[in-house]
Amino acid sequence: MKPKEEVGIKGYAGYVPKYRIKPKDIGEVWGEDGEVMGRGLKIESKSVPAPDEDVVTISTQAAKWAMQRADIDSDEIDAIYVGSESHPYAVKPTATIVAASLAATPHLTAADYEFACKAGTAAFQTCMGLVSSGMITNGIAIGADTSQGAPGDALEYSTAAGGAAYIIGAGDLLAKLKHTCSYTTDTPDFWRREGKKYPEHGGRFTGKPAYFKHVTNCTNKLFEETGKGPEDFDYAVFHQPNGKFPRKAAKKIGFSQEQIEPGLLVTRIGNTYSGAVPLGLAATLDQADPGDNILVTGYGSGAGSDSFDIEVTKNIKKIKDHKVPTIKEIISEEEFISYSIYAKFREKISAGGE
Amino acid sequence: MMPIPRFWREIKQRYKGIGSVCKNCEKMYFPPRKICPECRRESFQNMEPVELDGRGEVVTYTEIHEPHTEFDKHSPYIMAIVEMKEGVRLTGHLVNVDLEDVESGMKVEATMRKLGEESRDGMIYYGYKFWPVDE
Ligand SMILES: [Zn+2]
């Protein structure tokens, strides 16, 4: 899918809550060797939202900073899409609250997206289409999550919180979104039924037929459509449910460790679901130079992948003017908490029994 | 907790910090007022909404140990009176900072957080809290 007119990123920013918990402290509670689990997943710590943080607050902070970097006012925002699988309400769009908090209401279109971990990149594609067709001037695409695994489930070692927002528009771009493509199938690797607090997953079914198949096929399709290969990119960002999967996928497709390193945040903050690829791309843009090419491939269970071919422009040098913290600065602010504080924060202890 | 209609009416000032300024004497008010108490009649229909920049500094602060139940997950927490760049004073929570690191004159900025919720099934209330910023 190639945009009709040039479209790209005018501003971006990410936000990650400062609390962290280590696999060792999670494992202790369940009589497991958390350190071994953490090493297996290549996760040293994961982010935990404060009790007053959720997808609305994370999205709002990221969008506010992204607007500062894009140097645009709230009345220049024509669309807001928030991709998440942990929207605070089942019915009542996150995007409406984010739009109001940015003072962008009422003259804009807004909606929430859900596609497991790739809801954020789906929002990218929608904004690309609306901008390149000339229907809107600027749209905000957000991917954010505060996901949870059931207590004692293997997912508990990785489910984390964070997100990033992108101002998608035309003219004065920090980076061009040159091409995108998707790969979608009906695959039951991971799901959460309506009304349930925690997800279920297909165990071993989550790797090969799900993540690897979609990420590889989607990336190869982008190569085919653009005539490019791994050697044409300076950086690559892959969805990162743990530290193992993106490394393995990158290697299989032909990328080096150096190409994926800047966007690999999972080791320190865990799996931020819909926030993972947007945050990984933000961290990569933070250190990119004019002319750099970035490949991005997200993955969402259920299942699908979105790939993007991105070229950084000379405007990237200007972002330093806008006192917005880099991803490195944001994630370096960390406070480690115990499992009991974590359980209190995340409402894992239910007084009423639900 | 406050009833939904009142919260909804106040959304603008809670999310974005919208105050009002008297076009007669230039004095600013937060929460916004329809009449300037100093100019009274002259200010009628002469009050304009104004968006606060969100930056200010801590005037005084205190740590709350026995909070209202809706905040008990955050206990203890810090409340502060913040003087905004525009001169108005706001009361709000301080987040992302420990008590020993707070001091009067500390520069802060508004950030959106959950203030509480009506009930487990009810509406979630969002609004500004303050966190420290450099410079
Ligand atoms: Zn007056």
Short mmCIF file of C-alpha atoms and ligand atoms in Angstrom, two decimals:
data_model
loop_
_atom_site.label_atom_id
_atom_site.label_comp_id
_atom_site.label_asym_id
_atom_site.label_seq_id
_atom_site.Cartn_x
_atom_site.Cartn_y
_atom_site.Cartn_z
CA MET A 1 0.00 0.00 0.00
CA LYS A 2 1.70 3.11 -1.22
CA PRO A 3 0.26 6.49 -0.21
CA LYS A 4 -0.98 8.63 -3.10
CA GLU A 5 0.65 11.80 -1.77
CA GLU A 6 3.66 12.14 0.52
CA VAL A 7 2.75 11.53 4.15
CA GLY A 8 4.75 11.03 7.28
CA ILE A 9 5.54 11.74 10.91
CA LYS A 10 5.45 15.38 12.02
CA GLY A 11 5.89 14.72 15.72
CA TYR A 12 6.18 11.74 18.06
CA ALA A 13 6.70 10.98 21.72
CA GLY A 14 6.40 8.09 24.13
CA TYR A 15 5.56 7.63 27.76
CA VAL A 16 6.37 4.74 30.10
CA PRO A 17 5.30 4.66 33.79
CA LYS A 18 8.30 4.74 36.11
CA TYR A 19 7.52 1.73 38.32
CA ARG A 20 9.34 -1.54 37.60
CA ILE A 21 9.19 -5.07 38.92
CA LYS A 22 11.78 -7.81 38.41
CA PRO A 23 10.97 -11.37 37.28
CA LYS A 24 12.69 -12.65 40.45
CA ASP A 25 10.12 -10.85 42.65
CA ILE A 26 7.21 -12.20 40.62
CA GLY A 27 8.57 -15.75 40.67
CA GLU A 28 9.06 -15.78 44.45
CA VAL A 29 5.34 -15.35 45.04
CA TRP A 30 4.49 -18.36 42.87
CA GLY A 31 7.36 -20.62 43.99
CA GLU A 32 9.04 -20.33 40.59
CA ASP A 33 12.57 -19.34 39.69
CA GLY A 34 11.76 -15.90 38.32
CA GLU A 35 15.36 -15.22 37.37
CA VAL A 36 15.38 -18.23 35.08
CA MET A 37 12.03 -17.17 33.62
CA GLY A 38 13.37 -13.67 33.05
CA ARG A 39 16.51 -14.97 31.36
CA GLY A 40 14.43 -17.23 29.15
CA LEU A 41 12.23 -14.31 28.09
CA LYS A 42 15.20 -11.91 28.02
CA ILE A 43 13.33 -9.56 30.33
CA GLU A 44 15.21 -7.91 33.22
CA SER A 45 12.31 -5.80 34.47
CA LYS A 46 8.88 -4.68 33.33
CA SER A 47 7.05 -1.38 33.73
CA VAL A 48 4.04 -1.08 36.03
CA PRO A 49 1.53 1.79 35.87
CA ALA A 50 0.78 3.78 39.02
CA PRO A 51 -2.81 3.29 40.26
CA ASP A 52 -3.79 6.61 38.67
CA GLU A 53 -2.35 5.75 35.25
CA ASP A 54 -4.15 3.98 32.42
CA VAL A 55 -4.35 4.04 28.63
CA VAL A 56 -6.08 7.44 28.70
CA THR A 57 -3.37 9.12 30.80
CA ILE A 58 -0.48 7.44 28.96
CA SER A 59 -1.98 8.39 25.56
CA THR A 60 -2.65 11.96 26.65
CA GLN A 61 0.89 12.57 27.89
CA ALA A 62 2.47 11.04 24.79
CA ALA A 63 0.14 12.99 22.46
CA LYS A 64 0.80 16.27 24.29
CA TRP A 65 4.54 15.85 23.83
CA ALA A 66 4.14 14.73 20.21
CA MET A 67 2.15 17.90 19.48
CA GLN A 68 4.91 20.00 21.07
CA ARG A 69 7.43 18.39 18.75
CA ALA A 70 5.19 18.82 15.70
CA ASP A 71 4.58 22.40 16.82
CA ILE A 72 0.87 22.21 16.07
CA ASP A 73 -2.17 23.47 17.98
CA SER A 74 -5.13 21.41 19.10
CA ASP A 75 -7.42 22.92 16.44
CA GLU A 76 -5.13 21.50 13.73
CA ILE A 77 -5.93 17.92 14.79
CA ASP A 78 -8.57 16.36 12.55
CA ALA A 79 -8.45 12.75 13.74
CA ILE A 80 -7.42 10.74 16.80
CA TYR A 81 -7.17 6.95 16.83
CA VAL A 82 -6.12 5.10 19.97
CA GLY A 83 -5.04 1.50 19.56
CA SER A 84 -5.05 -0.62 22.72
CA GLU A 85 -6.27 -3.85 24.21
CA SER A 86 -6.66 -2.27 27.65
CA HIS A 87 -9.03 0.62 27.00
CA PRO A 88 -10.37 1.70 30.44
CA TYR A 89 -13.97 1.37 29.29
CA ALA A 90 -15.48 -1.53 27.31
CA VAL A 91 -17.94 0.99 25.87
CA LYS A 92 -16.90 4.69 25.87
CA PRO A 93 -14.02 5.53 23.56
CA THR A 94 -10.60 6.35 24.99
CA ALA A 95 -10.12 8.61 21.97
CA THR A 96 -12.91 10.96 23.13
CA ILE A 97 -11.24 11.55 26.51
CA VAL A 98 -7.81 11.98 24.92
CA ALA A 99 -9.27 14.42 22.37
CA ALA A 100 -10.93 16.46 25.13
CA SER A 101 -7.78 16.52 27.23
CA LEU A 102 -5.85 17.89 24.23
CA ALA A 103 -8.66 20.47 23.69
CA ALA A 104 -9.10 19.07 20.17
CA THR A 105 -12.87 18.52 20.53
CA PRO A 106 -15.41 18.80 18.96
CA HIS A 107 -14.42 19.18 15.29
CA LEU A 108 -12.51 15.99 14.68
CA THR A 109 -13.11 12.30 14.05
CA ALA A 110 -12.08 9.89 16.80
CA ALA A 111 -12.19 6.16 17.44
CA ASP A 112 -10.57 3.35 19.36
CA TYR A 113 -8.82 0.47 17.68
CA GLU A 114 -8.37 -3.06 18.89
CA PHE A 115 -6.12 -5.63 17.27
CA ALA A 116 -4.17 -7.12 20.17
CA CYS A 117 -0.64 -5.67 19.99
CA LYS A 118 -0.89 -4.11 16.54
CA ALA A 119 -3.79 -1.73 17.17
CA GLY A 120 -1.35 1.18 17.16
CA THR A 121 0.09 0.44 13.72
CA ALA A 122 -3.48 0.02 12.39
CA ALA A 123 -4.04 3.63 13.55
CA PHE A 124 -0.91 4.66 11.60
CA GLN A 125 -2.36 3.20 8.40
CA THR A 126 -5.72 4.93 8.86
CA CYS A 127 -4.06 8.31 9.37
CA MET A 128 -1.79 7.70 6.36
CA GLY A 129 -4.83 7.07 4.17
CA LEU A 130 -6.76 10.08 5.43
CA VAL A 131 -3.79 12.42 5.02
CA SER A 132 -2.58 11.19 1.64
CA SER A 133 -6.13 11.32 0.22
CA GLY A 134 -6.37 14.93 1.36
CA MET A 135 -9.33 14.29 3.68
CA ILE A 136 -7.51 15.51 6.79
CA THR A 137 -4.47 17.67 7.52
CA ASN A 138 -3.19 16.06 10.71
CA GLY A 139 -4.14 12.89 12.56
CA ILE A 140 -2.84 11.42 15.82
CA ALA A 141 -2.13 7.70 15.89
CA ILE A 142 -1.57 6.25 19.36
CA GLY A 143 -0.61 2.79 20.55
CA ALA A 144 -0.78 2.31 24.34
CA ASP A 145 -1.48 -0.46 26.81
CA THR A 146 -1.54 -1.37 30.49
CA SER A 147 -1.90 -5.08 29.91
CA GLN A 148 -2.20 -7.74 32.55
CA GLY A 149 -1.54 -11.45 32.77
CA ALA A 150 -3.43 -13.62 35.24
CA PRO A 151 -1.57 -13.97 38.56
CA GLY A 152 0.81 -16.93 38.25
CA ASP A 153 0.49 -17.13 34.45
CA ALA A 154 3.71 -16.97 32.43
CA LEU A 155 2.40 -13.75 30.89
CA GLU A 156 2.77 -12.02 34.24
CA TYR A 157 6.53 -11.85 33.70
CA SER A 158 6.18 -9.73 30.59
CA THR A 159 2.90 -7.71 30.53
CA ALA A 160 3.81 -4.07 30.93
CA ALA A 161 2.57 -0.52 30.41
CA GLY A 162 3.49 2.29 28.04
CA GLY A 163 2.63 3.95 24.77
CA ALA A 164 3.59 6.40 22.08
CA ALA A 165 1.78 8.95 19.92
CA TYR A 166 2.50 10.07 16.36
CA ILE A 167 1.29 13.15 14.55
CA ILE A 168 0.74 12.00 10.97
CA GLY A 169 0.51 14.72 8.34
CA ALA A 170 2.12 16.20 5.24
CA GLY A 171 4.84 18.84 4.79
CA ASP A 172 7.67 19.51 7.30
CA LEU A 173 8.03 15.81 8.05
CA LEU A 174 10.47 14.31 10.54
CA ALA A 175 10.18 11.04 8.66
CA LYS A 176 8.35 9.87 5.54
CA LEU A 177 5.99 6.90 5.74
CA LYS A 178 6.80 5.68 2.25
CA HIS A 179 5.10 2.33 2.09
CA THR A 180 3.05 -0.03 4.24
CA CYS A 181 1.61 -3.50 3.87
CA SER A 182 -0.25 -5.98 6.05
CA TYR A 183 -0.59 -9.73 6.50
CA THR A 184 -3.79 -10.91 8.18
CA THR A 185 -5.12 -14.40 9.05
CA ASP A 186 -7.60 -15.99 11.45
CA THR A 187 -5.23 -17.52 14.03
CA PRO A 188 -6.35 -18.39 17.59
CA ASP A 189 -3.02 -17.78 19.38
CA PHE A 190 -4.26 -15.41 22.09
CA TRP A 191 -7.62 -14.00 23.11
CA ARG A 192 -9.66 -12.48 25.88
CA ARG A 193 -13.42 -13.01 25.98
CA GLU A 194 -15.70 -10.06 26.66
CA GLY A 195 -16.03 -9.37 30.39
CA LYS A 196 -12.93 -11.36 31.37
CA LYS A 197 -10.08 -9.61 33.12
CA TYR A 198 -7.22 -11.77 31.88
CA PRO A 199 -6.42 -13.25 28.46
CA GLU A 200 -6.06 -16.89 27.44
CA HIS A 201 -3.39 -18.10 25.09
CA GLY A 202 -2.76 -21.08 22.89
CA GLY A 203 0.52 -21.99 24.64
CA ARG A 204 3.03 -23.27 22.08
CA PHE A 205 0.74 -22.03 19.36
CA THR A 206 1.94 -18.46 19.99
CA GLY A 207 5.36 -18.78 18.36
CA LYS A 208 5.89 -20.34 14.96
CA PRO A 209 2.41 -20.25 13.35
CA ALA A 210 1.60 -16.90 14.90
CA TYR A 211 4.34 -14.34 15.58
CA PHE A 212 7.08 -15.67 13.30
CA LYS A 213 4.86 -16.54 10.35
CA HIS A 214 3.13 -13.15 10.29
CA VAL A 215 6.18 -11.00 11.00
CA THR A 216 8.29 -12.80 8.40
CA ASN A 217 5.65 -12.92 5.67
CA CYS A 218 4.63 -9.30 6.15
CA THR A 219 8.21 -8.03 6.11
CA ASN A 220 9.04 -10.10 3.02
CA LYS A 221 5.93 -8.75 1.30
CA LEU A 222 7.15 -5.20 2.01
CA PHE A 223 10.54 -6.13 0.52
CA GLU A 224 8.80 -7.52 -2.54
CA GLU A 225 6.62 -4.41 -3.02
CA THR A 226 9.45 -1.92 -2.47
CA GLY A 227 12.29 -3.86 -4.06
CA LYS A 228 14.30 -3.44 -0.86
CA GLY A 229 16.06 -5.88 1.44
CA PRO A 230 17.52 -5.89 4.97
CA GLU A 231 20.72 -4.24 3.67
CA ASP A 232 18.73 -1.16 2.58
CA PHE A 233 17.71 -0.33 6.14
CA ASP A 234 19.75 1.28 8.89
CA TYR A 235 17.36 0.13 11.61
CA ALA A 236 14.54 -2.33 12.12
CA VAL A 237 11.83 -2.43 14.78
CA PHE A 238 9.83 -5.59 15.42
CA HIS A 239 7.03 -6.32 17.84
CA GLN A 240 8.62 -7.51 21.07
CA PRO A 241 6.41 -9.68 23.31
CA ASN A 242 9.68 -10.82 24.92
CA GLY A 243 13.35 -10.34 24.16
CA LYS A 244 13.70 -13.63 22.28
CA PHE A 245 11.12 -13.33 19.51
CA PRO A 246 12.26 -10.08 17.83
CA ARG A 247 15.92 -11.19 17.89
CA LYS A 248 15.06 -14.53 16.33
CA ALA A 249 12.75 -12.98 13.71
CA ALA A 250 15.33 -10.31 12.80
CA LYS A 251 18.00 -12.94 12.31
CA LYS A 252 15.72 -15.11 10.21
CA ILE A 253 14.79 -12.20 7.95
CA GLY A 254 18.42 -11.08 7.62
CA PHE A 255 18.84 -8.15 10.04
CA SER A 256 21.77 -7.80 12.40
CA GLN A 257 21.66 -7.25 16.14
CA GLU A 258 22.97 -3.69 15.56
CA GLN A 259 20.01 -2.83 13.32
CA ILE A 260 17.41 -3.83 15.93
CA GLU A 261 19.21 -2.80 19.13
CA PRO A 262 17.98 0.84 19.43
CA GLY A 263 14.32 -0.19 19.17
CA LEU A 264 14.54 -3.17 21.50
CA LEU A 265 13.07 -1.88 24.78
CA VAL A 266 11.43 -5.08 26.04
CA THR A 267 14.46 -6.12 28.12
CA ARG A 268 14.03 -3.13 30.42
CA ILE A 269 10.31 -2.35 30.28
CA GLY A 270 8.61 -5.62 29.28
CA ASN A 271 5.94 -6.12 26.64
CA THR A 272 3.95 -2.92 26.26
CA TYR A 273 1.60 -4.57 23.71
CA SER A 274 0.13 -1.88 21.43
CA GLY A 275 2.77 0.49 22.79
CA ALA A 276 5.72 -1.78 21.92
CA VAL A 277 6.32 -1.00 18.25
CA PRO A 278 5.40 2.73 18.54
CA LEU A 279 7.83 3.05 21.50
CA GLY A 280 10.53 1.04 19.71
CA LEU A 281 10.19 3.28 16.65
CA ALA A 282 10.30 6.40 18.84
CA ALA A 283 13.53 5.22 20.50
CA THR A 284 14.98 4.54 17.04
CA LEU A 285 13.94 7.95 15.68
CA ASP A 286 15.54 9.54 18.77
CA GLN A 287 18.93 8.47 17.53
CA ALA A 288 18.38 8.39 13.76
CA ASP A 289 20.13 10.71 11.31
CA PRO A 290 18.74 12.40 8.20
CA GLY A 291 18.49 9.91 5.34
CA ASP A 292 18.30 6.83 7.58
CA ASN A 293 15.84 4.12 6.56
CA ILE A 294 13.82 2.25 9.17
CA LEU A 295 11.83 -0.93 8.72
CA VAL A 296 8.95 -1.49 11.16
CA THR A 297 6.88 -4.67 11.54
CA GLY A 298 4.27 -4.98 14.23
CA TYR A 299 2.33 -8.06 15.25
CA GLY A 300 -1.06 -8.53 16.83
CA SER A 301 -2.51 -11.85 17.92
CA GLY A 302 -5.56 -13.12 16.22
CA ALA A 303 -3.57 -12.42 13.98
CA GLY A 304 -1.86 -9.90 11.75
CA SER A 305 1.24 -7.87 10.97
CA ASP A 306 1.75 -4.36 9.56
CA SER A 307 5.05 -3.34 7.99
CA PHE A 308 6.31 0.16 7.20
CA ASP A 309 9.14 1.58 5.12
CA ILE A 310 10.24 4.83 6.80
CA GLU A 311 12.81 7.40 5.71
CA VAL A 312 14.12 9.99 8.18
CA THR A 313 14.36 13.59 6.91
CA LYS A 314 16.75 16.40 7.82
CA ASN A 315 14.04 17.86 10.13
CA ILE A 316 14.84 15.15 12.67
CA LYS A 317 17.66 17.39 13.90
CA LYS A 318 15.11 20.02 14.96
CA ILE A 319 13.37 17.89 17.58
CA LYS A 320 16.03 18.72 20.13
CA ASP A 321 14.58 22.25 20.26
CA HIS A 322 11.40 21.07 21.88
CA LYS A 323 12.36 19.92 25.39
CA VAL A 324 10.41 16.71 25.00
CA PRO A 325 12.14 13.81 26.79
CA THR A 326 13.67 11.06 24.67
CA ILE A 327 12.60 7.45 25.22
CA LYS A 328 15.99 6.76 26.79
CA GLU A 329 15.40 9.58 29.29
CA ILE A 330 11.89 8.40 30.08
CA ILE A 331 12.80 4.77 30.72
CA SER A 332 15.88 5.67 32.73
CA GLU A 333 13.57 7.06 35.40
CA GLU A 334 12.70 3.86 37.25
CA GLU A 335 11.55 2.84 40.71
CA PHE A 336 11.54 -0.82 41.63
CA ILE A 337 8.59 -2.16 43.60
CA SER A 338 7.81 -5.40 45.44
CA TYR A 339 5.15 -7.89 44.38
CA SER A 340 2.81 -6.75 47.16
CA ILE A 341 2.92 -3.12 45.99
CA TYR A 342 2.53 -4.36 42.42
CA ALA A 343 -0.53 -6.43 43.34
CA LYS A 344 -2.04 -3.42 45.12
CA PHE A 345 -1.39 -1.17 42.12
CA ARG A 346 -2.77 -3.65 39.64
CA GLU A 347 -5.78 -4.71 41.74
CA LYS A 348 -4.70 -8.33 41.72
CA ILE A 349 -6.01 -8.76 45.26
CA SER A 350 -9.76 -8.70 45.05
CA ALA A 351 -11.50 -8.03 48.35
CA GLY A 352 -14.96 -8.85 47.04
CA GLY A 353 -13.93 -11.90 45.01
CA GLU A 354 -14.89 -11.30 41.42
CA MET B 1 -17.81 11.45 44.63
CA MET B 2 -19.28 14.25 42.61
CA PRO B 3 -22.32 13.66 40.42
CA ILE B 4 -21.70 13.05 36.70
CA PRO B 5 -23.36 16.22 35.34
CA ARG B 6 -21.15 18.47 37.47
CA PHE B 7 -18.03 16.59 36.46
CA TRP B 8 -19.01 16.78 32.82
CA ARG B 9 -19.64 20.54 33.02
CA GLU B 10 -16.19 21.01 34.53
CA ILE B 11 -14.35 18.78 32.06
CA LYS B 12 -12.65 21.68 30.29
CA GLN B 13 -11.11 23.12 33.42
CA ARG B 14 -10.17 19.73 34.84
CA TYR B 15 -8.48 18.34 31.74
CA LYS B 16 -6.84 21.38 30.30
CA GLY B 17 -6.86 23.99 33.06
CA ILE B 18 -9.19 26.52 31.50
CA GLY B 19 -9.62 29.63 33.64
CA SER B 20 -11.13 33.01 32.84
CA VAL B 21 -9.67 36.47 32.56
CA CYS B 22 -11.47 39.76 33.25
CA LYS B 23 -10.99 41.96 30.19
CA ASN B 24 -11.62 45.01 32.39
CA CYS B 25 -8.82 44.57 34.97
CA GLU B 26 -6.86 41.66 33.37
CA LYS B 27 -7.16 39.58 36.56
CA MET B 28 -7.22 35.84 36.01
CA TYR B 29 -9.45 33.32 37.75
CA PHE B 30 -9.36 29.58 38.19
CA PRO B 31 -11.84 27.96 38.32
CA PRO B 32 -13.32 30.30 35.72
CA ARG B 33 -15.80 32.94 36.88
CA LYS B 34 -18.61 34.63 35.02
CA ILE B 35 -18.19 37.89 36.96
CA CYS B 36 -14.99 39.52 38.24
CA PRO B 37 -15.52 40.18 41.97
CA GLU B 38 -13.48 43.38 41.70
CA CYS B 39 -15.04 44.93 38.61
CA ARG B 40 -18.49 43.41 39.14
CA ARG B 41 -20.86 45.02 36.66
CA GLU B 42 -18.15 46.24 34.31
CA SER B 43 -16.94 42.64 33.92
CA PHE B 44 -20.35 41.31 32.87
CA GLN B 45 -19.98 39.59 29.46
CA ASN B 46 -16.41 40.73 29.56
CA MET B 47 -14.86 37.55 30.96
CA GLU B 48 -12.89 35.43 28.49
CA PRO B 49 -11.81 31.81 28.79
CA VAL B 50 -8.05 31.35 28.96
CA GLU B 51 -6.05 28.15 28.79
CA LEU B 52 -3.41 27.72 31.48
CA ASP B 53 0.03 26.78 30.20
CA GLY B 54 0.20 23.99 32.79
CA ARG B 55 3.47 25.11 34.36
CA GLY B 56 3.96 26.56 37.80
CA GLU B 57 5.80 26.16 41.07
CA VAL B 58 5.02 24.61 44.43
CA VAL B 59 3.98 27.11 47.11
CA THR B 60 3.27 24.67 49.95
CA TYR B 61 2.74 20.93 50.20
CA THR B 62 1.78 18.23 52.64
CA GLU B 63 1.78 14.46 52.77
CA ILE B 64 -1.60 12.83 53.34
CA HIS B 65 -1.55 9.55 55.27
CA GLU B 66 -5.19 8.87 55.95
CA PRO B 67 -6.75 9.51 52.65
CA HIS B 68 -10.29 9.34 51.48
CA THR B 69 -10.98 5.73 50.48
CA GLU B 70 -10.95 6.40 46.74
CA PHE B 71 -7.28 7.34 46.94
CA ASP B 72 -6.21 4.57 49.29
CA LYS B 73 -4.20 2.73 46.65
CA HIS B 74 -1.92 5.76 46.48
CA SER B 75 -1.46 6.27 50.21
CA PRO B 76 0.50 8.17 51.34
CA TYR B 77 0.29 10.88 48.71
CA ILE B 78 1.39 14.49 48.43
CA MET B 79 -0.95 17.44 47.95
CA ALA B 80 0.39 20.84 46.96
CA ILE B 81 -0.71 24.36 46.28
CA VAL B 82 0.84 25.36 42.98
CA GLU B 83 1.18 28.89 41.69
CA MET B 84 0.72 28.77 37.94
CA LYS B 85 2.76 30.90 35.54
CA GLU B 86 -0.37 32.99 35.01
CA GLY B 87 -0.53 33.82 38.72
CA VAL B 88 -3.51 31.71 39.79
CA ARG B 89 -3.14 29.08 42.51
CA LEU B 90 -4.29 25.49 42.08
CA THR B 91 -4.43 22.60 44.53
CA GLY B 92 -3.42 19.20 43.25
CA HIS B 93 -1.58 15.94 43.82
CA LEU B 94 2.16 15.74 43.24
CA VAL B 95 3.16 12.52 41.44
CA ASN B 96 6.42 10.85 40.36
CA VAL B 97 8.28 12.40 43.29
CA ASP B 98 9.14 11.41 46.87
CA LEU B 99 8.30 13.68 49.79
CA GLU B 100 11.96 14.28 50.67
CA ASP B 101 12.59 15.65 47.18
CA VAL B 102 9.74 18.18 47.25
CA GLU B 103 10.46 21.79 48.15
CA SER B 104 8.71 25.14 47.88
CA GLY B 105 9.59 26.82 44.61
CA MET B 106 9.99 23.47 42.84
CA LYS B 107 8.98 23.73 39.18
CA VAL B 108 6.09 21.48 38.23
CA GLU B 109 3.88 20.81 35.23
CA ALA B 110 0.34 19.48 34.95
CA THR B 111 -0.09 15.91 33.71
CA MET B 112 -3.33 14.02 33.29
CA ARG B 113 -4.11 11.25 35.77
CA LYS B 114 -7.08 9.38 37.15
CA LEU B 115 -8.57 11.30 40.06
CA GLY B 116 -10.94 8.55 41.11
CA GLU B 117 -13.93 6.60 39.98
CA GLU B 118 -17.60 6.61 40.80
CA SER B 119 -17.52 2.89 41.60
CA ARG B 120 -16.09 -0.29 40.08
CA ASP B 121 -18.84 -0.15 37.46
CA GLY B 122 -19.07 3.63 37.29
CA MET B 123 -17.48 6.51 35.52
CA ILE B 124 -13.74 7.19 35.76
CA TYR B 125 -12.75 10.74 36.67
CA TYR B 126 -9.66 12.18 35.00
CA GLY B 127 -7.95 15.47 35.72
CA TYR B 128 -4.62 17.16 36.25
CA LYS B 129 -2.01 16.34 38.83
CA PHE B 130 1.47 17.85 38.95
CA TRP B 131 4.90 16.35 38.42
CA PRO B 132 8.36 17.91 38.67
CA VAL B 133 10.04 19.34 35.56
CA ASP B 134 13.58 20.58 34.95
CA GLU B 135 14.26 24.30 34.37
ZN ZN C 1 -11.92 42.73 36.77
#
